[in-house]
PDB file of C-alpha atoms in Angstrom:
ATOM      1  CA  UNK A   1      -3.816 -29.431 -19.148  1.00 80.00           C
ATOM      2  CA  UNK A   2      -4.279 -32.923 -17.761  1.00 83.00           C
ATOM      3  CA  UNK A   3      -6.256 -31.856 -14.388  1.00 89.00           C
ATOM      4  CA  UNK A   4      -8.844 -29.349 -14.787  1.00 91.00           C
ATOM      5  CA  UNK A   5      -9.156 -29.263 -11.260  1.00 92.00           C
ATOM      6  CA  UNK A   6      -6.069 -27.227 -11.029  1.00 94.00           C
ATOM      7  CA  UNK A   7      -5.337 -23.723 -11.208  1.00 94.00           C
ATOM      8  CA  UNK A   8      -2.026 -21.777 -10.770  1.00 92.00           C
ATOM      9  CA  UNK A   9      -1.816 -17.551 -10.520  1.00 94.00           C
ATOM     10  CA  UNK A  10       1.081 -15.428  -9.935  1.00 94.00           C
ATOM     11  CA  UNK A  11       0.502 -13.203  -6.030  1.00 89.00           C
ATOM     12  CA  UNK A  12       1.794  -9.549  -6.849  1.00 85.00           C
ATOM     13  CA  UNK A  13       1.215  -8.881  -2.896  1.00 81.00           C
ATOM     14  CA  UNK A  14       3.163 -12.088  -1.668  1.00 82.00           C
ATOM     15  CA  UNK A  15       5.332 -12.453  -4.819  1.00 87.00           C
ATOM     16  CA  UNK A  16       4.766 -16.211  -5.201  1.00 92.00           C
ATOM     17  CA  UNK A  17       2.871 -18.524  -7.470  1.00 93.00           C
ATOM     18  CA  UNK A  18       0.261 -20.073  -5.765  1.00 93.00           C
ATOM     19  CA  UNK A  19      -1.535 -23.668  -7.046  1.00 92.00           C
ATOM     20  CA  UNK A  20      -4.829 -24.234  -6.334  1.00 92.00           C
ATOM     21  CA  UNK A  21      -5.986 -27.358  -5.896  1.00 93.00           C
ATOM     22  CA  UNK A  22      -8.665 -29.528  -4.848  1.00 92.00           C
ATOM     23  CA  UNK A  23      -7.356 -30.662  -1.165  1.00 91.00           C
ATOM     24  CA  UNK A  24      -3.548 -31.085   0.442  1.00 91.00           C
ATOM     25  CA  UNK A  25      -3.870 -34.831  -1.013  1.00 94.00           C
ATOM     26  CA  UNK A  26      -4.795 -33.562  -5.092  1.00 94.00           C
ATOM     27  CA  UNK A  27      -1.872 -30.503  -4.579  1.00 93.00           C
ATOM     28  CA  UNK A  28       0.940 -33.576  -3.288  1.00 93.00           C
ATOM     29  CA  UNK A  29      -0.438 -36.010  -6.000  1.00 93.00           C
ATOM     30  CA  UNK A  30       0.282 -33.436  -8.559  1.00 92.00           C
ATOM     31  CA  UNK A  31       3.889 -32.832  -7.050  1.00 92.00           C
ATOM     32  CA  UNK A  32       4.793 -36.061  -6.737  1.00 93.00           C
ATOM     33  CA  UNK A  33       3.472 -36.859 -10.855  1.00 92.00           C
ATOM     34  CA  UNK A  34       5.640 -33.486 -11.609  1.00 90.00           C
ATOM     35  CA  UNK A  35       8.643 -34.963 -10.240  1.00 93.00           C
ATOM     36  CA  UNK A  36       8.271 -38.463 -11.478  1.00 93.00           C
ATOM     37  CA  UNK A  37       6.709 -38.033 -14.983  1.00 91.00           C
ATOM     38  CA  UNK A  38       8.271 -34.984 -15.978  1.00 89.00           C
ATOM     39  CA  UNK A  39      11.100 -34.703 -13.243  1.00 92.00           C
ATOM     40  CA  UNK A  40      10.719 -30.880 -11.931  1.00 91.00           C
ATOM     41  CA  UNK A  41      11.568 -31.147  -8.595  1.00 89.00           C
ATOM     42  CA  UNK A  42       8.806 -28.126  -7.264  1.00 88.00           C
ATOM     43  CA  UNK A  43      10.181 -26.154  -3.877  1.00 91.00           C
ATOM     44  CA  UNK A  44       7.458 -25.190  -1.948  1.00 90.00           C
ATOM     45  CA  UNK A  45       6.408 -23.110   1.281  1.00 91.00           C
ATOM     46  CA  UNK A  46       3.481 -21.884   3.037  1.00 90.00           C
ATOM     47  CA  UNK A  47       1.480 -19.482   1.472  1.00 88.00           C
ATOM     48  CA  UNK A  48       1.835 -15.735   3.069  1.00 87.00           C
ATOM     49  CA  UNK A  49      -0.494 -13.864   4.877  1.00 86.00           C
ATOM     50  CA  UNK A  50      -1.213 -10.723   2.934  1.00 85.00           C
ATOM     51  CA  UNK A  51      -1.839  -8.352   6.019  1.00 89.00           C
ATOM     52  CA  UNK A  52      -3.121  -4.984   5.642  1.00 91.00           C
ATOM     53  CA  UNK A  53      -2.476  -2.188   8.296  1.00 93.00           C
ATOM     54  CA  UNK A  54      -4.968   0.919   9.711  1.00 92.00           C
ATOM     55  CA  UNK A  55      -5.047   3.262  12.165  1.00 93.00           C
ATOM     56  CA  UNK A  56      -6.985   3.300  15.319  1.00 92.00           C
ATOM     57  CA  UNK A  57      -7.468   7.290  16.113  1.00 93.00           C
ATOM     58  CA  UNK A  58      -7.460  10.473  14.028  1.00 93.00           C
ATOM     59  CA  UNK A  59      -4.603  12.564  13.733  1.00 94.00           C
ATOM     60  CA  UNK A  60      -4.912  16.311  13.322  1.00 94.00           C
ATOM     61  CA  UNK A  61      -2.112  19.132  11.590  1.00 89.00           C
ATOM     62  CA  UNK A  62       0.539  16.885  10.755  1.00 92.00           C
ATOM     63  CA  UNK A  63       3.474  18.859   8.677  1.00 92.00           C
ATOM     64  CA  UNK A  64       5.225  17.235   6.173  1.00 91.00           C
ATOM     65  CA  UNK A  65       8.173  19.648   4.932  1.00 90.00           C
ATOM     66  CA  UNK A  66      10.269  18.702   1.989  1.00 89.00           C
ATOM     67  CA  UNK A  67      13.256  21.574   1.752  1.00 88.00           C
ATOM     68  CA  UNK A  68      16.360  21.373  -0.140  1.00 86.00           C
ATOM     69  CA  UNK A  69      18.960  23.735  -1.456  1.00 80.00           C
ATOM     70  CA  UNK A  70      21.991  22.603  -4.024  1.00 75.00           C
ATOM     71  CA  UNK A  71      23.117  25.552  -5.414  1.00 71.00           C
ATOM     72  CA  UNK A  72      20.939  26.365  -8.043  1.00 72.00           C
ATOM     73  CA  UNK A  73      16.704  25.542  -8.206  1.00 78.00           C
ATOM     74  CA  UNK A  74      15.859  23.846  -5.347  1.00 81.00           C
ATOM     75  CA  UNK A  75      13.157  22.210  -4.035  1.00 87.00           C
ATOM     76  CA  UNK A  76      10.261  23.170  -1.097  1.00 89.00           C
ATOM     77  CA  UNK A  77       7.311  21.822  -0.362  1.00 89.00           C
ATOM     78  CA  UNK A  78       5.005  21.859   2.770  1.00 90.00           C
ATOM     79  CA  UNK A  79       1.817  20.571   3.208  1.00 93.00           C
ATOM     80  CA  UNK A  80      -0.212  19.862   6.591  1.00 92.00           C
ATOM     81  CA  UNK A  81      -2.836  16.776   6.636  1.00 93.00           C
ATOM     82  CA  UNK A  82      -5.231  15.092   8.927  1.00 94.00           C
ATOM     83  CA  UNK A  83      -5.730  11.498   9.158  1.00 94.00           C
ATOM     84  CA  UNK A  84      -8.766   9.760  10.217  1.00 94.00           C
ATOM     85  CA  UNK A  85      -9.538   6.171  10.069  1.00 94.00           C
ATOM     86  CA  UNK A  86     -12.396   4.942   8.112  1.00 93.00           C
ATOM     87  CA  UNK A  87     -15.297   1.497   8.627  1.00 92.00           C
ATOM     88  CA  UNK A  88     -13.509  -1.729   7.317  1.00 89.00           C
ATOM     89  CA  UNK A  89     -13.824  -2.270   3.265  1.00 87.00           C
ATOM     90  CA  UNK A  90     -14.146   1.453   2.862  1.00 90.00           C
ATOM     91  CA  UNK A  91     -10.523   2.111   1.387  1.00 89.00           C
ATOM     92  CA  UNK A  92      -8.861   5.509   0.968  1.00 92.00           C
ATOM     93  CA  UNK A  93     -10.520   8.929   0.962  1.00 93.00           C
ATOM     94  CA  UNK A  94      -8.571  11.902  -0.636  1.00 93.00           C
ATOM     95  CA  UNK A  95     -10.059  15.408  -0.343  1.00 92.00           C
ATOM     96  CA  UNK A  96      -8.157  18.835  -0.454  1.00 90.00           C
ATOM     97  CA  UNK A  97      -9.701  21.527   2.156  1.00 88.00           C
ATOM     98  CA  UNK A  98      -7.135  24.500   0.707  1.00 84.00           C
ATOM     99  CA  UNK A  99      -8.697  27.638   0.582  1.00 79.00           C
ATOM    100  CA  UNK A 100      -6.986  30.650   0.352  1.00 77.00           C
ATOM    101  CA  UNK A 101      -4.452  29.570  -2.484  1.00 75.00           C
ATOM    102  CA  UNK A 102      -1.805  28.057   0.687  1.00 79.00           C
ATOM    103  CA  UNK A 103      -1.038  25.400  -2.531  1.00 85.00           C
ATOM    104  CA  UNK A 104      -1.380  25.922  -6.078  1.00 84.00           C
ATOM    105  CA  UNK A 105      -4.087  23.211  -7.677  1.00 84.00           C
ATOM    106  CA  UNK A 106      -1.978  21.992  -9.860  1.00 86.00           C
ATOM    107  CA  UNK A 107       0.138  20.514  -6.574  1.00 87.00           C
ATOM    108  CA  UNK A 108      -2.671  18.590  -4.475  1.00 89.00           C
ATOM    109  CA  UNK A 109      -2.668  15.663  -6.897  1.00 92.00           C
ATOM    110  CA  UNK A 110       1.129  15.644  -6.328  1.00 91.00           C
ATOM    111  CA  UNK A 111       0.547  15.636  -2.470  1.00 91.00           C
ATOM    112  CA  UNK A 112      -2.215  12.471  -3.181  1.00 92.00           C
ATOM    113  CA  UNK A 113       0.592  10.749  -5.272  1.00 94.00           C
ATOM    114  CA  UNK A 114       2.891  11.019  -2.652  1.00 93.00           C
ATOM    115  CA  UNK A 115       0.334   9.267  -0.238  1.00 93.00           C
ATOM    116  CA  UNK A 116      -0.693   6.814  -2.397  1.00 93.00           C
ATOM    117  CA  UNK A 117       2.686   5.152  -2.954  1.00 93.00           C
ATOM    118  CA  UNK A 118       3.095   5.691   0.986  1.00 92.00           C
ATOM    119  CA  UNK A 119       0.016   3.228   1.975  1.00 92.00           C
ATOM    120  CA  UNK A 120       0.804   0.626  -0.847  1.00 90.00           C
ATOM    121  CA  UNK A 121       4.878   0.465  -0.146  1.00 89.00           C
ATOM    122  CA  UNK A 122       3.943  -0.303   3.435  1.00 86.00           C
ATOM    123  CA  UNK A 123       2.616   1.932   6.638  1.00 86.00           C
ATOM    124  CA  UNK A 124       4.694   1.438  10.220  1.00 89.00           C
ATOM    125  CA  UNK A 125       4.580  -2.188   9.676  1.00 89.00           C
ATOM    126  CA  UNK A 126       5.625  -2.221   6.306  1.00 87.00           C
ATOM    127  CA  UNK A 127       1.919  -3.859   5.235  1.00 89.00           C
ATOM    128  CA  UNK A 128      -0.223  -2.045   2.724  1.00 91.00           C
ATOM    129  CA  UNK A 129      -2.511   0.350   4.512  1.00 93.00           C
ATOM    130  CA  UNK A 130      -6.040   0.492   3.843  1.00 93.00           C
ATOM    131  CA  UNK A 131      -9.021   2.550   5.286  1.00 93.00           C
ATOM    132  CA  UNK A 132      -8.046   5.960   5.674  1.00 94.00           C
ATOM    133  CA  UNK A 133      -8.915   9.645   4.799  1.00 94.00           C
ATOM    134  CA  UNK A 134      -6.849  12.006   4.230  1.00 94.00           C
ATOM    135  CA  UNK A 135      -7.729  15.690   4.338  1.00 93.00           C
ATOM    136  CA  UNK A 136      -4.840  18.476   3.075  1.00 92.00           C
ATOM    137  CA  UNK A 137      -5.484  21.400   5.031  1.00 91.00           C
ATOM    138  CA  UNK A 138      -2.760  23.554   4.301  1.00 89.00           C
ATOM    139  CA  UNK A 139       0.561  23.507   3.195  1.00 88.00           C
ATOM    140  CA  UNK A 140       3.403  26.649   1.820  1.00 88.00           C
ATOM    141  CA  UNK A 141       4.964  26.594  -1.765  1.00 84.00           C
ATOM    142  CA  UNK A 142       7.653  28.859  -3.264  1.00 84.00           C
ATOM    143  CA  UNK A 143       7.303  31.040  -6.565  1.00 79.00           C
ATOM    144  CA  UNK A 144      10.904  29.596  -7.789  1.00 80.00           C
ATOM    145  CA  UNK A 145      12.106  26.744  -5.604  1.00 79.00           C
ATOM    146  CA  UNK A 146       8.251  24.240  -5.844  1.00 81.00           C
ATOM    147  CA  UNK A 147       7.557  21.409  -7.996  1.00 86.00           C
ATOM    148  CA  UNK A 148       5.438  18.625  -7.984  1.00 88.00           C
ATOM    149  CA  UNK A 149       8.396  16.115  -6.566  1.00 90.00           C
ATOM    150  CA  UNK A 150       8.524  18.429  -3.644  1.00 89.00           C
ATOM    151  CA  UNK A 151       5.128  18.422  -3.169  1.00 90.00           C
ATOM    152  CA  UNK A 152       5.019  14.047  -3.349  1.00 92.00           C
ATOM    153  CA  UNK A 153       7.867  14.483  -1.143  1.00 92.00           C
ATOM    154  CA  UNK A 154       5.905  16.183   0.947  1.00 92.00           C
ATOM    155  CA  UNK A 155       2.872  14.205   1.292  1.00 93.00           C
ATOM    156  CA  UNK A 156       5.035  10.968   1.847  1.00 94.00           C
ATOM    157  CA  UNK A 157       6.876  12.402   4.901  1.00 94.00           C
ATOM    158  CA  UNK A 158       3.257  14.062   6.262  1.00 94.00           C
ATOM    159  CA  UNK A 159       1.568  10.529   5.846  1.00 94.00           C
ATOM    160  CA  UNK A 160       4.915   8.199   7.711  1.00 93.00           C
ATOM    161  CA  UNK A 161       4.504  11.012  10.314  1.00 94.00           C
ATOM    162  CA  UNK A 162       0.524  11.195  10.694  1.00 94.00           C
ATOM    163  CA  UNK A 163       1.259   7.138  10.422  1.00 93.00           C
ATOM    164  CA  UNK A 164       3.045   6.902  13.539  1.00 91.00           C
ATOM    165  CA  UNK A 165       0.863   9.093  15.629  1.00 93.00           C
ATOM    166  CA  UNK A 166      -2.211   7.242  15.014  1.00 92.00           C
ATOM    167  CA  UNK A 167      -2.182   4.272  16.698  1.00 91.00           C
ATOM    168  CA  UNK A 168      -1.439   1.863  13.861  1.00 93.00           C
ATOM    169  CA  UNK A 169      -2.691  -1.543  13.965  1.00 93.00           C
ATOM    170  CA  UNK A 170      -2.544  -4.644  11.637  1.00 93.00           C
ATOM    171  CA  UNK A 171      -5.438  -6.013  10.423  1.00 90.00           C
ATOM    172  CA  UNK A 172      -6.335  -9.782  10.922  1.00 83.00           C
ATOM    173  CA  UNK A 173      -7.011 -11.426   7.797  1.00 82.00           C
ATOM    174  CA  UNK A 174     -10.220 -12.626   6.959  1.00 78.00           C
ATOM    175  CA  UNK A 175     -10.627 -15.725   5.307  1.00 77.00           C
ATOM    176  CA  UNK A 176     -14.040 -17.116   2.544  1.00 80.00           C
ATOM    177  CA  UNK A 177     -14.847 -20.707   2.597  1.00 83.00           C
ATOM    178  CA  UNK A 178     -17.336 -21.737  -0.003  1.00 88.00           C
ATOM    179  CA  UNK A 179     -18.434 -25.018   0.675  1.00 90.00           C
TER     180      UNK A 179
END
């Protein structure tokens, strides 16, 4: 309330809480004036690099098969993708080429779930992945034994595995200076 200069906002990608200020002098000013005047000793560190990860080549008929059996309903689901990498900024493409019925409809967005928690838990690297299009081209399903967890299943382990096989890369982080 006393500097207007200042500005502090919570990083869900780094996990810290950042303070913006205007120079390294203004940011130690207001640490030292938090210690002394109100006496909250502040702990701080650098700030993290929020790195992003891609991949450098396309990837064709990747299989990811989800298959279990425990005595009773179980759970199967296969489903084959493609992987191509995309310009920078473009973010993620999701289309469905099924034809023929391989996968039932109301599975694909199940298969896209899967993915999607993939690329923002982490990629090879264990960064967020960005850039990418993914293509389901086929996949099998069971009258008794599918479900849309073994379908998300499915699409996780298809994405680690088209991941791996696709040259990934980290991205270098670009940085906006307004003077």
């Amino acid at each position: 309330d006393e500097d207007p200069a200042l500005r502090i906002e919570r990083s869900d990608e780094t996990h810290q809480t950042l303070l913006h200020g205007t120079g390294e002098t203004h940011l130690q000013i207001t640490l030292e004036k938090l210690t002394r005047k109100f006496g909250a000793n502040v702990d701080t560190e650098p700030v993290r690099v929020p790195y992003r990860e891609t991949i450098t080549a396309g990837v064709k008929g990747v299989e990811g098969r989800h298959k279990k059996q425990t005595g009773g309903h179980g759970q199967f689901g296969v489903c084959v993708i493609d992987v191509e990498p995309l310009e920078r900024g473009a973010g993620f493409e999701f289309t469905s080429a099924i034809v023929g019925g391989a996968i039932s409809r109301g599975y694909i967005p199940a298969v896209q779930k899967g993915i999607d928690e993939t690329m923002a838990a982490g990629g090879v690297f264990g960064y967020p992945v960005v850039d990418i299009r993914v293509t389901l081209t086929d996949g099998k399903e069971h009258s008794v034994d599918s479900s849309e967890m073994a379908f998300k299943v499915a699409g996780r382990l298809a994405f680690q595995a088209a991941m791996s096989q696709a040259g990934p890369v980290i991205l270098e982080p670009v940085s906006r200076l307004e003077v």
